[in-house]
Every structure is written in structure tokens, then in C-alpha cells.
Short mmCIF file of C-alpha atoms in Angstrom, two decimals:
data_model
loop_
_atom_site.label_atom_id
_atom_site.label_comp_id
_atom_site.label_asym_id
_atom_site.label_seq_id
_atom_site.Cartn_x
_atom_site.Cartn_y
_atom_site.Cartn_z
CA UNK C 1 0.00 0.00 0.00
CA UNK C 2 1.56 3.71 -1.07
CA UNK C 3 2.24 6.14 2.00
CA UNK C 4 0.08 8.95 1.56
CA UNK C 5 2.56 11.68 2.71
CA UNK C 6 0.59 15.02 4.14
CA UNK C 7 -0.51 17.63 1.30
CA UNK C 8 1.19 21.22 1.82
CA UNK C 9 -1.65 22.27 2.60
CA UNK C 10 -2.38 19.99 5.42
CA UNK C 11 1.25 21.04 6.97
CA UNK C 12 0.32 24.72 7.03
CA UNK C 13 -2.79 23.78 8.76
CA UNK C 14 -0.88 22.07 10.83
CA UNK C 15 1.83 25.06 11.56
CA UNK C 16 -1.55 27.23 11.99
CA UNK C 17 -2.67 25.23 14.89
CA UNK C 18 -5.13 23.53 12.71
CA UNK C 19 -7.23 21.53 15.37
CA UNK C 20 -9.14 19.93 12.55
CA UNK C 21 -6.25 18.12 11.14
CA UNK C 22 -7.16 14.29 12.35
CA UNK C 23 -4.80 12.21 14.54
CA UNK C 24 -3.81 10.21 11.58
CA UNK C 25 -2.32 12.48 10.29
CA UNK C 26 -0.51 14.27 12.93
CA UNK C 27 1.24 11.05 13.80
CA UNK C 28 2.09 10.39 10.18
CA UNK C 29 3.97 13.70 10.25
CA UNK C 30 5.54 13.09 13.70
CA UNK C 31 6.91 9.89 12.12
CA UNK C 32 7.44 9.98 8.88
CA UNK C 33 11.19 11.77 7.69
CA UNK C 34 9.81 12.94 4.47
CA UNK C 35 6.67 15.21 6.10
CA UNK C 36 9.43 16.13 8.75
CA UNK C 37 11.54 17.55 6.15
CA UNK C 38 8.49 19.57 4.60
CA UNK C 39 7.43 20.78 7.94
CA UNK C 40 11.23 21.58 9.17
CA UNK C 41 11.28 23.80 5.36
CA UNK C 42 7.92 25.30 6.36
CA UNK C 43 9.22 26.24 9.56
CA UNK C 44 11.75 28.01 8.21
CA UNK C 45 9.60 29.88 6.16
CA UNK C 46 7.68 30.55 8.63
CA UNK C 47 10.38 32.08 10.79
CA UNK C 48 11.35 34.07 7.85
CA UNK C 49 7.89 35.51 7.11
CA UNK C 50 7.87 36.61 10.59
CA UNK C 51 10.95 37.86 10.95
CA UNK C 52 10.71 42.23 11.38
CA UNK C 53 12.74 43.47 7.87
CA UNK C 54 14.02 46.32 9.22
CA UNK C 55 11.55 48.43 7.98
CA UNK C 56 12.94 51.30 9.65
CA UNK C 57 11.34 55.10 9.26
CA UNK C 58 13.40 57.92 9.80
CA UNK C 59 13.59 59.46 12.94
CA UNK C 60 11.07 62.06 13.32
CA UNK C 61 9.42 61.04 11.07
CA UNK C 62 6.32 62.16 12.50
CA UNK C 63 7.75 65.63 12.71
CA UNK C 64 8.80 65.89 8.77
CA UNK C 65 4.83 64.63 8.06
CA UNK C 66 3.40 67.54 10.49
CA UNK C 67 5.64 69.98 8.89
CA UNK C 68 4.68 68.99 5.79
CA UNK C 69 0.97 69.15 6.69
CA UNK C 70 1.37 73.06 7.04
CA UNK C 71 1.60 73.52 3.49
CA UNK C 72 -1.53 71.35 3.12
CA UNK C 73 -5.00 72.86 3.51
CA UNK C 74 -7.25 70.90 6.48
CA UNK C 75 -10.34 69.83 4.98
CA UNK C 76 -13.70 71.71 6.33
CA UNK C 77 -15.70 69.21 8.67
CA UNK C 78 -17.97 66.50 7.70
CA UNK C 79 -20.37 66.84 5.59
CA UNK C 80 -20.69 69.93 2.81
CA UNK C 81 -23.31 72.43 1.90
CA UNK C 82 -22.72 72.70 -0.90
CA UNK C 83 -22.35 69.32 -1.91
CA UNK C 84 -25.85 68.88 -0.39
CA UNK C 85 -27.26 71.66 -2.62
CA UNK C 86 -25.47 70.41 -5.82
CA UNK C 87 -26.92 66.98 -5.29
CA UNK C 88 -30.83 68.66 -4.43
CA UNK C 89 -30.41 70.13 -7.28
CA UNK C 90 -29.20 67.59 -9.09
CA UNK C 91 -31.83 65.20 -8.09
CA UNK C 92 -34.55 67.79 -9.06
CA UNK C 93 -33.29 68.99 -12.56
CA UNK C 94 -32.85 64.85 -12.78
CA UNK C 95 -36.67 64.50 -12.55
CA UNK C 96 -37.71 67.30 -14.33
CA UNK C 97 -36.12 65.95 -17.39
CA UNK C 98 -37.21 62.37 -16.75
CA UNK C 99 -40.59 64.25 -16.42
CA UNK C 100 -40.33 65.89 -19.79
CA UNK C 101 -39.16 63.26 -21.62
CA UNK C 102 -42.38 60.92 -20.36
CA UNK C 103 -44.54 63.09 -22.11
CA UNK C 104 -45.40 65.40 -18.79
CA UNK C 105 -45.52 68.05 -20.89
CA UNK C 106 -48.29 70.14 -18.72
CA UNK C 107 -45.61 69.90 -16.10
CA UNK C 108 -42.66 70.50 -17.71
CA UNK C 109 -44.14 73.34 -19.54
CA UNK C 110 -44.94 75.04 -15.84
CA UNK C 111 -41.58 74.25 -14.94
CA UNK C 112 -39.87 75.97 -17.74
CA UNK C 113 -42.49 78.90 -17.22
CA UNK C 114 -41.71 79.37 -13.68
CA UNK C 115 -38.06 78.84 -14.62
CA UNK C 116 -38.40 81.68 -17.70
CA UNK C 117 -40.09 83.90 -14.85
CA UNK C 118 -37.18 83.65 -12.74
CA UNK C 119 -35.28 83.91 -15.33
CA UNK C 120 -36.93 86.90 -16.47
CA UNK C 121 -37.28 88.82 -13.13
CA UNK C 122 -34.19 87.16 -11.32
CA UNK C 123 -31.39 87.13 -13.10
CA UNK C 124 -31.17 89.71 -16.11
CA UNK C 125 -27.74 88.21 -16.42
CA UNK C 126 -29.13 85.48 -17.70
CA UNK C 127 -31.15 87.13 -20.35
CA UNK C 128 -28.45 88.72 -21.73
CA UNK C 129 -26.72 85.75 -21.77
CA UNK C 130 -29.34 84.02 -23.21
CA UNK C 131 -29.73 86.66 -26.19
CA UNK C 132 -25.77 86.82 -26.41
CA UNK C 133 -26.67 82.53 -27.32
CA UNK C 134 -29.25 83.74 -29.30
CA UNK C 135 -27.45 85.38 -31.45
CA UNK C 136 -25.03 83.03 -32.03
CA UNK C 137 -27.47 80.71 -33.06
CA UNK C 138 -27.37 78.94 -30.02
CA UNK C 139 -30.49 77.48 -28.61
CA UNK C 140 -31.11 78.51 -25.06
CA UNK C 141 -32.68 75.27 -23.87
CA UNK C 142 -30.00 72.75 -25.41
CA UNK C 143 -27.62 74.90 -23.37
CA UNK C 144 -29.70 74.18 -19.97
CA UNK C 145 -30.29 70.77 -20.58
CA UNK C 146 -26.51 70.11 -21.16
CA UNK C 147 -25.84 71.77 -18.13
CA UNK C 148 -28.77 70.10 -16.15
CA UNK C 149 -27.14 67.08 -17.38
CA UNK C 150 -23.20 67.73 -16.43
CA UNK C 151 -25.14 69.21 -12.84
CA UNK C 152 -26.92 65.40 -12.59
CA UNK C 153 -23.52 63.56 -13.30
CA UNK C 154 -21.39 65.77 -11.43
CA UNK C 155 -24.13 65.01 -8.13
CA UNK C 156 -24.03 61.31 -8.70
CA UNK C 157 -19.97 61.23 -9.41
CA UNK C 158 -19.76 63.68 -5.45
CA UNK C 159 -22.29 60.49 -3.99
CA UNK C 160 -19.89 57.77 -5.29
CA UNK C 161 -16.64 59.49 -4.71
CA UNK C 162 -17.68 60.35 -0.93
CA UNK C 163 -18.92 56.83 -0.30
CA UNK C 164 -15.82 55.56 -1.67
CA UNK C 165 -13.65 57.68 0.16
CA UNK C 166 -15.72 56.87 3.43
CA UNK C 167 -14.76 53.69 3.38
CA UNK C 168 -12.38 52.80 1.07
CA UNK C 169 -9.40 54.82 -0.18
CA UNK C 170 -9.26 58.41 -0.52
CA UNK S 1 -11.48 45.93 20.54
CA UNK S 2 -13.91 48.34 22.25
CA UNK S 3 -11.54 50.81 24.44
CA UNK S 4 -9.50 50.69 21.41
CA UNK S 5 -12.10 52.20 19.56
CA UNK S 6 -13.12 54.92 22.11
CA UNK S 7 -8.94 55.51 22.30
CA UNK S 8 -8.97 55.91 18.42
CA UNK S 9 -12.12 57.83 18.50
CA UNK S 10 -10.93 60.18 21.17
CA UNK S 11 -7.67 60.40 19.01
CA UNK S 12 -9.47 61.62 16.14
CA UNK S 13 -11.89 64.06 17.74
CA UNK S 14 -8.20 65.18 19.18
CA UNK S 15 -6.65 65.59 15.40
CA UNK S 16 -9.45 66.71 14.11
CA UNK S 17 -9.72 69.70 16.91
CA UNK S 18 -6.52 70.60 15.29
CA UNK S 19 -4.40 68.55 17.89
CA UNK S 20 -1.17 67.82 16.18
CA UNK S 21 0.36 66.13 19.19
CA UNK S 22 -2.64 63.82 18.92
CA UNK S 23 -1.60 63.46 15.26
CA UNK S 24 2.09 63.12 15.90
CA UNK S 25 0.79 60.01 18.67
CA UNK S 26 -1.54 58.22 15.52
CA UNK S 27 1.52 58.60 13.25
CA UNK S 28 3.88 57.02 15.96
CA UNK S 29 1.00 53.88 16.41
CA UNK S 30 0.77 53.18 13.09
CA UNK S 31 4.14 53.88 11.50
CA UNK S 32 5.16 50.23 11.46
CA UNK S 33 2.05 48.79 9.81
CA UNK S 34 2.65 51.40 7.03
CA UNK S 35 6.29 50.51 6.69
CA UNK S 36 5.70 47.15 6.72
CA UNK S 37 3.15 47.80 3.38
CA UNK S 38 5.23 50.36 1.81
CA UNK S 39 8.86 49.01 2.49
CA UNK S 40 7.67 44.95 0.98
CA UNK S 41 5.54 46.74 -1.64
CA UNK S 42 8.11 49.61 -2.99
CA UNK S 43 11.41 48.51 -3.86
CA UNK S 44 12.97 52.36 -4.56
CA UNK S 45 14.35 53.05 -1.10
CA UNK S 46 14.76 56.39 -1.83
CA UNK S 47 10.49 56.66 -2.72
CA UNK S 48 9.71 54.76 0.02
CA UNK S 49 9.75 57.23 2.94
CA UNK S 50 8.22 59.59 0.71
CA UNK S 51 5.62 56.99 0.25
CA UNK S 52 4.50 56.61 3.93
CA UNK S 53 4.82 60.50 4.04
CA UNK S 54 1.83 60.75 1.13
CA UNK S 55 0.23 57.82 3.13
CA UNK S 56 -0.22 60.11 6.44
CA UNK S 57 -0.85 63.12 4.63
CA UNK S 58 -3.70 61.37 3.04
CA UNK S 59 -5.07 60.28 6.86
CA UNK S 60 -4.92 63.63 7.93
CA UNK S 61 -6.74 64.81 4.85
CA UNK S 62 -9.49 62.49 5.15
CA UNK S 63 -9.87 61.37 8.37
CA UNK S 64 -12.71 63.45 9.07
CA UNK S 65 -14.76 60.29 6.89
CA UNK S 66 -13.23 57.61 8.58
CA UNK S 67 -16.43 56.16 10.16
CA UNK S 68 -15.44 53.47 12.35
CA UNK S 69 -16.70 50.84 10.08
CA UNK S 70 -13.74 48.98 10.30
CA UNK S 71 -10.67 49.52 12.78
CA UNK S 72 -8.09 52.26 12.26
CA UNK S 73 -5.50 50.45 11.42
CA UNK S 74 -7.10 48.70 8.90
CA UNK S 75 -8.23 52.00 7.39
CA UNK S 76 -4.48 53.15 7.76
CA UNK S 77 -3.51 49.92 5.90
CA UNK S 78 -5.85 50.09 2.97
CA UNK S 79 -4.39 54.10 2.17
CA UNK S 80 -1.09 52.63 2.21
CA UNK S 81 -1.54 49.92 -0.03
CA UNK S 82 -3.52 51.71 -2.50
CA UNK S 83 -1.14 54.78 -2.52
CA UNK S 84 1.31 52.23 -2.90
CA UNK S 85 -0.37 50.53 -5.73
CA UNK S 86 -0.71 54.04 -7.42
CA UNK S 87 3.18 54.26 -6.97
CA UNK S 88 3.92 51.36 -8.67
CA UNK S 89 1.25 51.94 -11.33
CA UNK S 90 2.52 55.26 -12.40
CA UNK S 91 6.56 54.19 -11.85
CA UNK S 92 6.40 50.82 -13.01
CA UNK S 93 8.69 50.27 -10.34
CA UNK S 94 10.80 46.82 -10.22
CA UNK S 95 10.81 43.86 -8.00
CA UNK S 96 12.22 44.34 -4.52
CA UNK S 97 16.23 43.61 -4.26
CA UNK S 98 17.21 45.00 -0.71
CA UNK S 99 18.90 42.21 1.31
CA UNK S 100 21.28 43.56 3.66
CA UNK S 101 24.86 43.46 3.43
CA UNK S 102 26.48 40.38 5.34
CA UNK S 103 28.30 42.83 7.02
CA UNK S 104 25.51 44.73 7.74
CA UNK S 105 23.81 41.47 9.65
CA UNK S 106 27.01 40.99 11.94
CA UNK S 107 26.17 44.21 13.07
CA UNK S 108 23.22 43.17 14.25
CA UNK S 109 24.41 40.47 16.14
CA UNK S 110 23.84 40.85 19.85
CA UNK S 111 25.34 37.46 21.27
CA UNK S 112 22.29 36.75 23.29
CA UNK S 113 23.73 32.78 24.31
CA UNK S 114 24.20 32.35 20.44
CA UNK S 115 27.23 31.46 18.83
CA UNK S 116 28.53 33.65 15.94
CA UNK S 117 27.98 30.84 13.87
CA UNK S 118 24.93 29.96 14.96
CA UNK S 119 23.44 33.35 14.30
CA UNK S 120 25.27 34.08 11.07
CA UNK S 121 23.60 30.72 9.76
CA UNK S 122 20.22 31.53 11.00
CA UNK S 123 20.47 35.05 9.77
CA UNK S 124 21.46 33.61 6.08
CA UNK S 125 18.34 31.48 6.10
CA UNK S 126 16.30 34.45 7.33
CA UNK S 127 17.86 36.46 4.48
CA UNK S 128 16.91 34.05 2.00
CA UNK S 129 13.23 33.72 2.62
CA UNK S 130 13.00 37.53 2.78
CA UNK S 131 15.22 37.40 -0.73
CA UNK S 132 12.40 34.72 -1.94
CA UNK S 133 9.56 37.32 -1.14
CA UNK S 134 11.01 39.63 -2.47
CA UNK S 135 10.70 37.87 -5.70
CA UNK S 136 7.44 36.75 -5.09
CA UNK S 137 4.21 38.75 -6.82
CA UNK S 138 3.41 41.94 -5.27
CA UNK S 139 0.32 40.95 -4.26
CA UNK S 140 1.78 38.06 -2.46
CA UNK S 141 4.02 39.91 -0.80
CA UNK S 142 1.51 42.07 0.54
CA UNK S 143 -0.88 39.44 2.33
CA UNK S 144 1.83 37.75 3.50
CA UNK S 145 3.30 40.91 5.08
CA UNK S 146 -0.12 41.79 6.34
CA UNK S 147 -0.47 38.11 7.80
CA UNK S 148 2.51 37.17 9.23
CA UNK S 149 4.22 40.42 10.50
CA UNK S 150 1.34 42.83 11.07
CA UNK S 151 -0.86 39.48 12.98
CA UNK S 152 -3.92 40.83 10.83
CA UNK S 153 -7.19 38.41 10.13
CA UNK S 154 -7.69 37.15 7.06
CA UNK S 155 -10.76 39.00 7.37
CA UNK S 156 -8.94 42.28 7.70
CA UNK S 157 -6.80 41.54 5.18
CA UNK S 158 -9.41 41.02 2.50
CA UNK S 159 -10.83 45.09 3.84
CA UNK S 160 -7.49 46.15 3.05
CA UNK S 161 -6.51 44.82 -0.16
CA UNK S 162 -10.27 44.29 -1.26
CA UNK S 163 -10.06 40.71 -2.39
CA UNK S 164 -12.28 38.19 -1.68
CA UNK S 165 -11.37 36.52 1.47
CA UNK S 166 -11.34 33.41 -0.73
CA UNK S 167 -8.34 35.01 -2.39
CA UNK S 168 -6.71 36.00 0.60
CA UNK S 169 -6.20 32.53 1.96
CA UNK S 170 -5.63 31.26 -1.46
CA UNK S 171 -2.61 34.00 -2.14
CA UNK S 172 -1.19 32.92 1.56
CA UNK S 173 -1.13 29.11 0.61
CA UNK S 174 0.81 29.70 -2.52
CA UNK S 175 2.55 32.13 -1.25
CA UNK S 176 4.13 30.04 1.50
CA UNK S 177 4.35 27.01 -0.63
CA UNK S 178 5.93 28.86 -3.36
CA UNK S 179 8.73 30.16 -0.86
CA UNK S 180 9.21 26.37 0.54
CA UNK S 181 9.71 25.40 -3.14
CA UNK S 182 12.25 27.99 -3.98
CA UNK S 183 14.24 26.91 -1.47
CA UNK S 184 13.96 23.92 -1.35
CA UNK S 185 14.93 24.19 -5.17
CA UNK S 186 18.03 26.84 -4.19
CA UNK S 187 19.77 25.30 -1.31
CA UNK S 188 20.91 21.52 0.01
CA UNK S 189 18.45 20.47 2.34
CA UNK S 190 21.11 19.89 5.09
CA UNK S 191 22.06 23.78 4.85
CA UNK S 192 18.27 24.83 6.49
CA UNK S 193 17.43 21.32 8.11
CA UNK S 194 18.52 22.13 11.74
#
């Protein structure tokens, strides 16, 4: 009948304090030279994987990293405002169009009205930059729409980077 | 695990109030785990302090969202392997080559009840495995690093490196039996059978 030596991965168990590894087994590898050899190797290994490199920092270290951090600006506290307002409005130029394109016209047509009266009253700025578009041939609304759009991405792309950065690398 | 996190919270708060003593303290904690990452993962010695410099910045910059999910140190870990990742992505930095001088490991001999010899022989050994992971895939290098010298879980390990625990254990198994094959393959038996 063939010996059946122990499998590497059986001997790492074993150097893991593996209490699952049967009886059998254990006295197989107490007797038998060959599994001593692989377990005296693994040891080794072992010892070496252990063993502190020398992975030695500087000293004051510390010190150079606060210096350093003079020079770099401390972030404001959690949570932004304007972050929070970018992604409200975000979110509601998001439905507005989803609105519009379903057909909603009623309600996108208020929208836009109540936007043009803002528009209109508001911001004059706007106005003349809307005539300054105009003029160029520009339509005023493709203009809005792209930048409801690059709004709506640049929201979702502030959610994902700040839940990424939360918990995963910043 | 729990006064630990109540230290590390009250250490934050501390940084975070602008504290850099309390900052200077978190750097001192953690300085070895990120040494350990950045020293097996970066082979230019000359990057690699200004590596674990980026890596604290980075803490201090965004350790306002640190939210206790997981424990410091892991978090601490996970920036330092990612900025090193980003190192070696952008350098395209070689494998590790930074054994010690013989010379420089009879320095380090202390004579603690072991013969010259003795030590000498068990430092060569030493040298060698660390020479074999050195050679061994980054990635490798990494859990086993994380594993073996910075005691984490497997579990912990998988947070920092984000691979399925799966691979974790998988990586450590091949990684270990890859190093008992190389030298087993390099040198006579007798030479590390003692």
C-alpha cells in the first residue's frame, strides 16, 4: 500500500494550529522523515515571514509629516453644503427631465415657465446671456439641458466618490 | 477591541480639533504597519519614505470620513496599499532587491547565548526567505506581510486589499508554498534542516 505523505496544505494547517487536522495524520507527520523535512522547510519559512525586515522610518518622522501638513490645507468638517445643494439640485433637474421626456408636458411646460419667470425677473444676467446665445445661433434650452445634465452627473460622481472615500481609499 | 475604539475615537476628535500632538501620537502607532506595506511593496528606497509620508498626509486629509466601520488600522492599511499601488502603477517600479549586506547582519548580532555561527547561519536562512519574497508577486508579498508580520485576520486583510477573502487565503497558501519550493529548489536540504 503507497504512504500517503501530508498535502502542503495539510502542513500549514498544521503550523496554523489547525485543530481539525485528524490524529492520523498528525502522527504520520511526527513519524514519517519525508513530512518532517516539509514541515522543518515550512518552519523556516515561517520564521522568515515573521521575521521584522528592518523596515525602519526615519527618525522624526512624524515631525517631517506635520511639517509637511502646514503647506496642506485641512479639509472643512464633515459633511458639505454645498455638496448637499449640488446633489438637491441635481436630483430635481434629474426629474424634471425624466418628467419631460415621459410626455409630462403640462408639467414641464410650468416648470420651464416658472423657470423663464425667474429667469426673467431674477437674473437679467441670464437674459443677456441668453440673447448673447441667441445670437449666435445657439439654442437657449440645449444649453440648460446640457448643463442640467453635467449638474446630474457631477451630483451622482460627489455620492460615489464620498462613499468611496468613506470607506475605502481616498 | 472596544476601548481601542473609544482611544482611536478620542484620538481623532483630538486631530481633528486641530491637535497635532494627537496626530504626531496616531503617526507614531501606526508607522510600522505602514512601513511594513510600503517598504515589501516599494522597492525604490529612496520613494519609500516619501511613500508613507503621502500615506499620512492622506489620513490627515481624510480622516474626518473615517467612520469606524472597520478599525483604524485597517483604514491606515488600505491608504497605504492603494497609494502604494498608485506608486507602482505610475513608476512601473521593479521587484524588490534589498537584502542587507552580510556585514551589515554581523552588526546586528547581539550574542544573546548564540554562537557567531549559529546566528550568522540563522540570519542567512532568514535572508533568504525575505530574498524569496522579495521575488514573489506583489500581491503576495503584501498578504503575506499583512499576515505574518502585522498578525492581521484574514478577514482584515481582505478590507485592506479588497479581495475576496477566498483570495486572501488562497494568495497565503501559494505564497508560502511557493517560498518552501524555492528553497527547497536553491539550497541543500542539510544547509536549512537544523
Amino acid at each position: 500500500m503507497a504512504v500517503k505523505h501530508l498535502s502542503d496544505e495539510q502542513i500549514q494547517r498544521y503550523l496554523e494550529g489547525d485543530m481539525s487536522l485528524d490524529s492520523e495524520a498528525v502522527y504520520h507527520l511526527q513519524e514519517c522523515p519525508i513530512c518532517q523535512r516539509q514541515l522543518q522547510i515550512y518552519r523556516k519559512v515561517y520564521q522568515g515571514l515573521q521575521q521584522d525586515a528592518d523596515f525602519e522610518l526615519a527618525p522624526g518622522f512624524a515631525e517631517t509629516v506635520i511639517t509637511r501638513l502646514t503647506t496642506v490645507p485641512v479639509k472643512s468638517s464633515r459633511g458639505s453644503l454645498v455638496g448637499l445643494i449640488l446633489i438637491c439640485f441635481g436630483t430635481t433637474a434629474a426629474a424634471c427631465l425624466t418628467l419631460y421626456f415621459l410626455e409630462a408636458k403640462a408639467l414641464a411646460e410650468t416648470l420651464a415657465s416658472l423657470f423663464a419667470t425667474a429667469v426673467e425677473f431674477g437674473l437679467p444676467l441670464v437674459e443677456s446671456f441668453k440673447v448673447t446665445l441667441a445670437s449666435l445661433g445657439v439654442r437657449p434650452d440645449i444649453v440648460l439641458f446640457t448643463i442640467l445634465i453635467l449638474i446630474t452627473f457631477g451630483a451622482i460622481d460627489r455620492i460615489l466618490f464620498r462613499h468611496r472615500g468613506s470607506h475605502l481609499y481616498p | 477591541m472596544e476601548s481601542d475604539c473609544s482611544e482611536s475615537r478620542r484620538l481623532i476628535n483630538e486631530v481633528l480639533n486641530g491637535n497635532s500632538a494627537a496626530f504626531a501620537t496616531l503617526i507614531e502607532r501606526n508607522k510600522k504597519l505602514v512601513s511594513h506595506v510600503v517598504f515589501r511593496m516599494i522597492a525604490n528606497k529612496a520613494d519609500r519614505e516619501d511613500v508613507c509620508q503621502e500615506v499620512f498626509i492622506k489620513v490627515y486629509q481624510n480622516l474626518d470620513r473615517f467612520n469606524f466601520e472597520s478599525k483604524l488600522s485597517t483604514w491606515i492599511a488600505r491608504i497605504a496599499y492603494n497609494a502604494c499601488l498608485n506608486h507602482l502603477e505610475k513608476k512601473h517600479v521593479p521587484l524588490l532587491d534589498d537584502l542587507g549586506s552580510e556585514q551589515d547582519i554581523l552588526e546586528k548580532y547581539s550574542g544573546d547565548g548564540e554562537t557567531p555561527d549559529c546566528y550568522m547561519e540563522r540570519q542567512d536562512i532568514m535572508a533568504r526567505v525575505r530574498s524569496e519574497i522579495d521575488r514573489m508577486p506583489v500581491h503576495f508579498r503584501t498578504v503575506v506581510t499583512l499576515y505574518h508580520l502585522d498578525e492581521m485576520s484574514y478577514e482584515e486583510i481582505a478590507e485592506v486589499t479588497d479581495m475576496p477573502l477566498g483570495t486572501v487565503k488562497s494568495y497565503l497558501f501559494r505564497a508560502r508554498k511557493l517560498l518552501k519550493e524555492r528553497l527547497k529548489e536553491k539550497y541543500q536540504l542539510e544547509d536549512i534542516w537544523r
